[in-house]
mmCIF file of C-alpha atoms in Angstrom:
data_model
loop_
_atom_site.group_PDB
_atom_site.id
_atom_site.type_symbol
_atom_site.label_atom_id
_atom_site.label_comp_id
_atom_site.label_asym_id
_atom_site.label_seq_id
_atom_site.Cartn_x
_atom_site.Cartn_y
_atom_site.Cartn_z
ATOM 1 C CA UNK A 1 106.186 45.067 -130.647
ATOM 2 C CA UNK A 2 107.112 41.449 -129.113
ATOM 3 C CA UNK A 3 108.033 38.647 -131.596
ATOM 4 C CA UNK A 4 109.475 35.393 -131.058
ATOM 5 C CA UNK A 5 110.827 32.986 -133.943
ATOM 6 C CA UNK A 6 111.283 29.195 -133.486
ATOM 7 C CA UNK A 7 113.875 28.468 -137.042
ATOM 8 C CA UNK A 8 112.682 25.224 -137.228
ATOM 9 C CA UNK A 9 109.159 23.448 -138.582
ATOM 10 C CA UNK A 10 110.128 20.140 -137.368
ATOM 11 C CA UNK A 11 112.753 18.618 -135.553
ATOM 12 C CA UNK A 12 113.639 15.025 -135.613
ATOM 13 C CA UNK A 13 115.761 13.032 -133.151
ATOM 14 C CA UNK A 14 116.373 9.655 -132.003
ATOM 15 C CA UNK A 15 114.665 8.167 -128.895
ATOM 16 C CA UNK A 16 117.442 8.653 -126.072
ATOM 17 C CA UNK A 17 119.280 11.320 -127.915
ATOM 18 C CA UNK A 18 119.327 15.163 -126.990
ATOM 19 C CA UNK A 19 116.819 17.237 -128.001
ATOM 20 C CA UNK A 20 117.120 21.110 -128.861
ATOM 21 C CA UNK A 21 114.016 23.135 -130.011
ATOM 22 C CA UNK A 22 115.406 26.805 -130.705
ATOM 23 C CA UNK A 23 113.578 29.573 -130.012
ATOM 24 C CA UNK A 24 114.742 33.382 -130.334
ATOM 25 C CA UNK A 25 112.579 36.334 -129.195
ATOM 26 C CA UNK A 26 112.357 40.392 -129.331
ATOM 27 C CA UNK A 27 110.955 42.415 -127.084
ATOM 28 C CA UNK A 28 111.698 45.801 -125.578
ATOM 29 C CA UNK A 29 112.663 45.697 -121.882
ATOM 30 C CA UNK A 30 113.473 42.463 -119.593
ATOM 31 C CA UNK A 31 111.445 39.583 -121.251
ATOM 32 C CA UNK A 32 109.322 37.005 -119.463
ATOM 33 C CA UNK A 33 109.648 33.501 -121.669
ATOM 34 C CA UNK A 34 107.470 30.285 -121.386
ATOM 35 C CA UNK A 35 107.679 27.043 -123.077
ATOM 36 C CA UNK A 36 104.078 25.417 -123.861
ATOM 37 C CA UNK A 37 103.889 21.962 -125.768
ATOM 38 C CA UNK A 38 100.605 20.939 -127.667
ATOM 39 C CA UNK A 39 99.338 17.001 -128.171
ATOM 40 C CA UNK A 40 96.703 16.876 -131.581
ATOM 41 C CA UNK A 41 93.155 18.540 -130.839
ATOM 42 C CA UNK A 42 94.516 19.693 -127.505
ATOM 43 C CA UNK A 43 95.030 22.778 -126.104
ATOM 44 C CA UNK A 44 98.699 23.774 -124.491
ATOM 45 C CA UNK A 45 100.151 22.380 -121.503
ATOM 46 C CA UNK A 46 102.821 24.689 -120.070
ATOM 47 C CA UNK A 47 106.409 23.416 -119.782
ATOM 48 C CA UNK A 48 108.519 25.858 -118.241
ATOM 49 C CA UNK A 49 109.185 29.816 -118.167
ATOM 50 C CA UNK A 50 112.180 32.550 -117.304
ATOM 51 C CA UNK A 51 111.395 35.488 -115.254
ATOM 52 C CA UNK A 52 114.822 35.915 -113.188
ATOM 53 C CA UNK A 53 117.162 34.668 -112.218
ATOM 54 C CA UNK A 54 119.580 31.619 -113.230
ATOM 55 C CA UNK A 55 119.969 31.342 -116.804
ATOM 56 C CA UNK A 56 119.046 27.425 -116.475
ATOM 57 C CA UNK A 57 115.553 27.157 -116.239
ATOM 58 C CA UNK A 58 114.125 23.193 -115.185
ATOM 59 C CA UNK A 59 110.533 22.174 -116.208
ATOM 60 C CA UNK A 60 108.227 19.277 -116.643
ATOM 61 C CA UNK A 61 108.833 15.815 -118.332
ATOM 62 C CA UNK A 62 112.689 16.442 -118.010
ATOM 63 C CA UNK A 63 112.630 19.099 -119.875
ATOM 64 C CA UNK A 64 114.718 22.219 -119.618
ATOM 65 C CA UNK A 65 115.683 25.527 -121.227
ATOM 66 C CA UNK A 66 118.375 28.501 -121.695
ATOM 67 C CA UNK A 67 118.060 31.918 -121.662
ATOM 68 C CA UNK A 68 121.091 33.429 -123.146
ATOM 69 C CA UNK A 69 120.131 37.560 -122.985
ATOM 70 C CA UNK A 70 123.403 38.231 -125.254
ATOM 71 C CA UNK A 71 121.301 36.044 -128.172
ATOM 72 C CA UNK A 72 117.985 36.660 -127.389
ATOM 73 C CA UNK A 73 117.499 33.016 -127.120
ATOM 74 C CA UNK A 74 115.558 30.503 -124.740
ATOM 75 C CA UNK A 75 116.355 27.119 -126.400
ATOM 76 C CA UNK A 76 114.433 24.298 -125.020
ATOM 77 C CA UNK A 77 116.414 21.016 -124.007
ATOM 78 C CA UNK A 78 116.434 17.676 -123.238
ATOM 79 C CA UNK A 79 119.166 15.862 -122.435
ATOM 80 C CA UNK A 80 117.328 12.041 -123.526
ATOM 81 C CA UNK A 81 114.240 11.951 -125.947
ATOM 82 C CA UNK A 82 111.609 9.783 -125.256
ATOM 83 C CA UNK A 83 109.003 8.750 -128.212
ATOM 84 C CA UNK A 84 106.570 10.154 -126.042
ATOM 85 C CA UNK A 85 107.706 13.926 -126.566
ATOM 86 C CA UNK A 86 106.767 13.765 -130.034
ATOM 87 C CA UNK A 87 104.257 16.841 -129.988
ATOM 88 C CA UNK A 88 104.324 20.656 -131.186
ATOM 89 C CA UNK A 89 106.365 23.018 -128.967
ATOM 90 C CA UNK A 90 105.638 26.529 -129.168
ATOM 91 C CA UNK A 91 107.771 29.588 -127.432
ATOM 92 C CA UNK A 92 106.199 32.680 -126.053
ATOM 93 C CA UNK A 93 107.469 35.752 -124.619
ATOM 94 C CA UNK A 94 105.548 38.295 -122.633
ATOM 95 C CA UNK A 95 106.686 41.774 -122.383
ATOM 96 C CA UNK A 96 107.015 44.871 -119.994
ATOM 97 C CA UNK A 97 103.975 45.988 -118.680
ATOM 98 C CA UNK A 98 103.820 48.945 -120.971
ATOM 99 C CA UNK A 99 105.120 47.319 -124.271
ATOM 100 C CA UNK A 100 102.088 44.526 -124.965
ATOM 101 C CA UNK A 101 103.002 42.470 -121.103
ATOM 102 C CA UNK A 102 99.320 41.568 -120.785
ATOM 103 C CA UNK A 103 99.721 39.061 -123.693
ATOM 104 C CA UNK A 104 101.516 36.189 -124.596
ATOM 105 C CA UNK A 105 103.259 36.456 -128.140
ATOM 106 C CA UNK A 106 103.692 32.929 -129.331
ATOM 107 C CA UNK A 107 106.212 31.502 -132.208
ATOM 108 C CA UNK A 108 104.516 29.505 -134.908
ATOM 109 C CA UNK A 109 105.548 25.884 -133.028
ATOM 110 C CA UNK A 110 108.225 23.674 -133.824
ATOM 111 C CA UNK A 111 106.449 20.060 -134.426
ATOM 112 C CA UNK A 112 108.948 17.477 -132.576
ATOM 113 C CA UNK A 113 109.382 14.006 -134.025
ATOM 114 C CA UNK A 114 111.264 11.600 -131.479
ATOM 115 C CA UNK A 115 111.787 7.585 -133.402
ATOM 116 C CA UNK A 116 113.040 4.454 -132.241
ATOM 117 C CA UNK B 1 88.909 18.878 -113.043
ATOM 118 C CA UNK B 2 89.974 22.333 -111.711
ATOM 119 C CA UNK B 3 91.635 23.330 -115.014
ATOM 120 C CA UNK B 4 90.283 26.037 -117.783
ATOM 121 C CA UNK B 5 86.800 24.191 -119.350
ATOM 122 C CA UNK B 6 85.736 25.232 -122.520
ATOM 123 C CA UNK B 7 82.417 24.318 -124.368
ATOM 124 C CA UNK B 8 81.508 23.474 -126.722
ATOM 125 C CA UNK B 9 84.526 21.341 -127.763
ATOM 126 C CA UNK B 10 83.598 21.624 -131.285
ATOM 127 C CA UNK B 11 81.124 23.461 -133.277
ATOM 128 C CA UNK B 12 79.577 23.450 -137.081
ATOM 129 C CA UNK B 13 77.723 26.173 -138.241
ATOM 130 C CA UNK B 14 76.535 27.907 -141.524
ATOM 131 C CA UNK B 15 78.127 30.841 -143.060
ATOM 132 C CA UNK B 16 76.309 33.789 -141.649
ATOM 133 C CA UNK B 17 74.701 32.408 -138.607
ATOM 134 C CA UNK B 18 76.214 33.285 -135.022
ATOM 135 C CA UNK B 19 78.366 31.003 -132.147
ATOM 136 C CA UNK B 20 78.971 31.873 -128.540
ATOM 137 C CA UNK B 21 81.625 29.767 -127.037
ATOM 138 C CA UNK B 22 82.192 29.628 -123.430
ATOM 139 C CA UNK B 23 85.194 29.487 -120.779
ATOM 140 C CA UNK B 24 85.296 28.412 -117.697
ATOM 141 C CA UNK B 25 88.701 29.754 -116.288
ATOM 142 C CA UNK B 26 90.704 28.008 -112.927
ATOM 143 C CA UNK B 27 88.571 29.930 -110.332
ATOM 144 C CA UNK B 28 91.149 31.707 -108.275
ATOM 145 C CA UNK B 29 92.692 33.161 -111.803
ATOM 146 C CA UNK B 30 91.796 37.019 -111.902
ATOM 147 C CA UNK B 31 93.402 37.171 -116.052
ATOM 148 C CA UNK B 32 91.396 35.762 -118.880
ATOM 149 C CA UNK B 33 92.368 35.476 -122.387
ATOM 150 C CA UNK B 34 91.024 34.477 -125.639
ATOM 151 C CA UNK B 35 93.572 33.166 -128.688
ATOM 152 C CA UNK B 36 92.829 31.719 -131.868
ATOM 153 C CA UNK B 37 94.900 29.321 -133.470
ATOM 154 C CA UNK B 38 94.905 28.318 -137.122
ATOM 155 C CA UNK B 39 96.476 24.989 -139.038
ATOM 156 C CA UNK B 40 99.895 25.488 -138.782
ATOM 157 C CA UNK B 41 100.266 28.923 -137.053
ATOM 158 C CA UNK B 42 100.879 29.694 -133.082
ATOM 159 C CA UNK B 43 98.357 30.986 -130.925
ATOM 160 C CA UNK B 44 97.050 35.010 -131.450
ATOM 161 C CA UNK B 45 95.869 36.930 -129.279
ATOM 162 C CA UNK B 46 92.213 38.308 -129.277
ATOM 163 C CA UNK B 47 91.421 39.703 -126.169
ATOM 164 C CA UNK B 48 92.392 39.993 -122.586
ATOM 165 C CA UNK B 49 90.206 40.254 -118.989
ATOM 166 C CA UNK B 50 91.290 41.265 -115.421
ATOM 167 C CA UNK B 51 88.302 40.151 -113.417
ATOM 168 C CA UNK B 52 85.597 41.464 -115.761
ATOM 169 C CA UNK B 53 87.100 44.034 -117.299
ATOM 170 C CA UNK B 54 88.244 44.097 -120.457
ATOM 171 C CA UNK B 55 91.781 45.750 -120.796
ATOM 172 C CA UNK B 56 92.839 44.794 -124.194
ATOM 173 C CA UNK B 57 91.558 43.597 -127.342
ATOM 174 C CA UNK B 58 94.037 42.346 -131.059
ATOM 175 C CA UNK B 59 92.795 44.196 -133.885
ATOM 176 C CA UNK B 60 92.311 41.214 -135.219
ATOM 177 C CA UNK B 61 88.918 40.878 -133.721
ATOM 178 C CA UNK B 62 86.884 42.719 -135.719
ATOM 179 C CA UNK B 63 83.193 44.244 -134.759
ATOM 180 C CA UNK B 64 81.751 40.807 -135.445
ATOM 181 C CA UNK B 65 83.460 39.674 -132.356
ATOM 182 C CA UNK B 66 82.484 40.634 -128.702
ATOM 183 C CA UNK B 67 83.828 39.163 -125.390
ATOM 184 C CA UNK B 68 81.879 39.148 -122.052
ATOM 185 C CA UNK B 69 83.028 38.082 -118.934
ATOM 186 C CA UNK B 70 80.780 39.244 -115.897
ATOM 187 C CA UNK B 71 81.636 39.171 -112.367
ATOM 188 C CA UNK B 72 85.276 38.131 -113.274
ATOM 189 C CA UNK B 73 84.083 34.618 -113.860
ATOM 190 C CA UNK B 74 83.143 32.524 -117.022
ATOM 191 C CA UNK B 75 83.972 34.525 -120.254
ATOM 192 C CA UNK B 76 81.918 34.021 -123.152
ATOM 193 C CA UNK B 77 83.520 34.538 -127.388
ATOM 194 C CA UNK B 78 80.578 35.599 -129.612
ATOM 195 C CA UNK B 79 81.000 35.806 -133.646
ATOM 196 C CA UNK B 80 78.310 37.390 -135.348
ATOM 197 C CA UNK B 81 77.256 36.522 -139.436
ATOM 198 C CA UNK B 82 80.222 34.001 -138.554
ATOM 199 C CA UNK B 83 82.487 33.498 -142.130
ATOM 200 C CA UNK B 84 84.427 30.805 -143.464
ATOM 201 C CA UNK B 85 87.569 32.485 -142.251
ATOM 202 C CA UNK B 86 86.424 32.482 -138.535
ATOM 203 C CA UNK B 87 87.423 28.422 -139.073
ATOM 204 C CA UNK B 88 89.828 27.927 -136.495
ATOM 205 C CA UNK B 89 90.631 26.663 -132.485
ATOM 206 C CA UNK B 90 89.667 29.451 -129.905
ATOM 207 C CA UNK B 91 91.462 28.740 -127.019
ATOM 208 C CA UNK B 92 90.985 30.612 -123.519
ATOM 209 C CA UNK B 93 93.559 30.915 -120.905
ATOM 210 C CA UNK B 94 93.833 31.928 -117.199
ATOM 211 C CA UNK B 95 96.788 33.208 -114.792
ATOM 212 C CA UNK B 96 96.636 34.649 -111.566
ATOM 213 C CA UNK B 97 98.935 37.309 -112.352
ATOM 214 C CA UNK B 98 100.859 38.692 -114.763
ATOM 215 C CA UNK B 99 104.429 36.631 -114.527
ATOM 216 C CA UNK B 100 102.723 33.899 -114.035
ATOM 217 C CA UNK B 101 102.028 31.154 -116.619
ATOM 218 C CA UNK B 102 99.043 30.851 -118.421
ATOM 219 C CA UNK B 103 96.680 27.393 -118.240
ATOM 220 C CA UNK B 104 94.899 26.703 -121.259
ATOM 221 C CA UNK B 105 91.751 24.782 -121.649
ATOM 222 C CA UNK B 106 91.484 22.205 -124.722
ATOM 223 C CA UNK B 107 89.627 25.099 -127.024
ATOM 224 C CA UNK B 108 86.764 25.114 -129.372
ATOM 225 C CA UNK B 109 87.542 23.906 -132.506
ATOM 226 C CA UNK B 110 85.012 26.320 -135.263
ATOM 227 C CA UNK B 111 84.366 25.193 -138.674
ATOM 228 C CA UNK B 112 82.185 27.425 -140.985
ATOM 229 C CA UNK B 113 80.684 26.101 -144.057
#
């Protein structure tokens, strides 16, 4: 079975400081891994994902993210926080095709709070 | 809009009476999907289309819940003898494949009193 973890329930950071929202996933096989961020009573707008390729995945809104295979990881990034990106981020991996790939296993969110 | 439409946007009903929600998915996208999301919680998965078949379905959606989506278009959600546990956002998303990203629509926000 698929599972992804984000450690962290909130995350605070100063507007124009970086910004890290961790995520760590398990899956059998090569994983595919998206980043989707969620404004209240809205659904989710996708960010980014890793299917191949470079390690160093760009997104939208400046946003970024690293998939480190050795750590199971895909940390999202951003190297200057605007007050703007204050929303709930949620990770989600997708497996192989025979080990649950035709759904989208999602993390319980990581709410991100960016002040002045 | 050419984004993933979902109506009602929200919906009150009784304990024990029955909802149909509907989706609207971005019209090239062959892969439909149904989630529900509770306060606090990520997005589960319920159920799963390629064009109008239906491939896969969560055990969490028990025999009170049935998914159409015919001719691979719009996909309708029923709850039957709906319960105040069935409270919660159902969100539907399309993809045109399987590595691809999923869009969501804004979801149905269900409260059952």
């Amino acid at each position: 079975a698929q599972s992804v973890a984000q450690p962290e329930d909130q995350v605070n950071v100063a507007e124009g400081n970086p910004l890290t929202v961790k995520c760590t996933y398990s899956v059998s096989g090569n994983p595919y891994l998206f980043w989707y961020v969620q404004y209240p009573n809205r659904g989710l707008q996708f960010l980014l994902k890793y299917i191949t390729g470079d390690n160093l995945v760009k997104g939208s809104y400046g946003f970024e993210a690293e998939f480190n295979k050795s750590q199971t990881s895909f940390h999202l990034k951003k190297p200057s926080a605007l007050v703007s990106d204050s929303a709930l981020y949620f990770c989600a991996v997708r497996g192989p095709l025979t080990g649950g790939g035709n759904k989208l296993t999602f993390g319980t969110g990581t709410q991100l709070k960016v002040e002045l | 809009d050419t984004g993933v439409s979902q109506n009602p946007r929200h919906k009150i009903t009784k304990r024990g009476q029955n909802v149909t929600f509907r989706c609207d998915p971005i019209s090239e996208h062959n892969r439909l999907y149904w989630y529900r999301q509770t306060l606090g919680q990520g997005p589960e998965f319920l159920t799963y289309f390629q064009n109008e078949a239906q491939l896969e379905k969560s055990r969490l959606l028990s025999d009170r819940f049935s998914a159409e989506r015919p001719k691979g278009s719009f996909s309708t959600l029923e709850i039957q003898r709906t319960e105040q546990g069935d409270s919660a956002m159902y969100l539907c998303a399309s993809s045109l494949g399987r590595v691809t990203e999923a869009f969501f629509g804004q979801g149905t926000r269900l409260t059952v009193v």
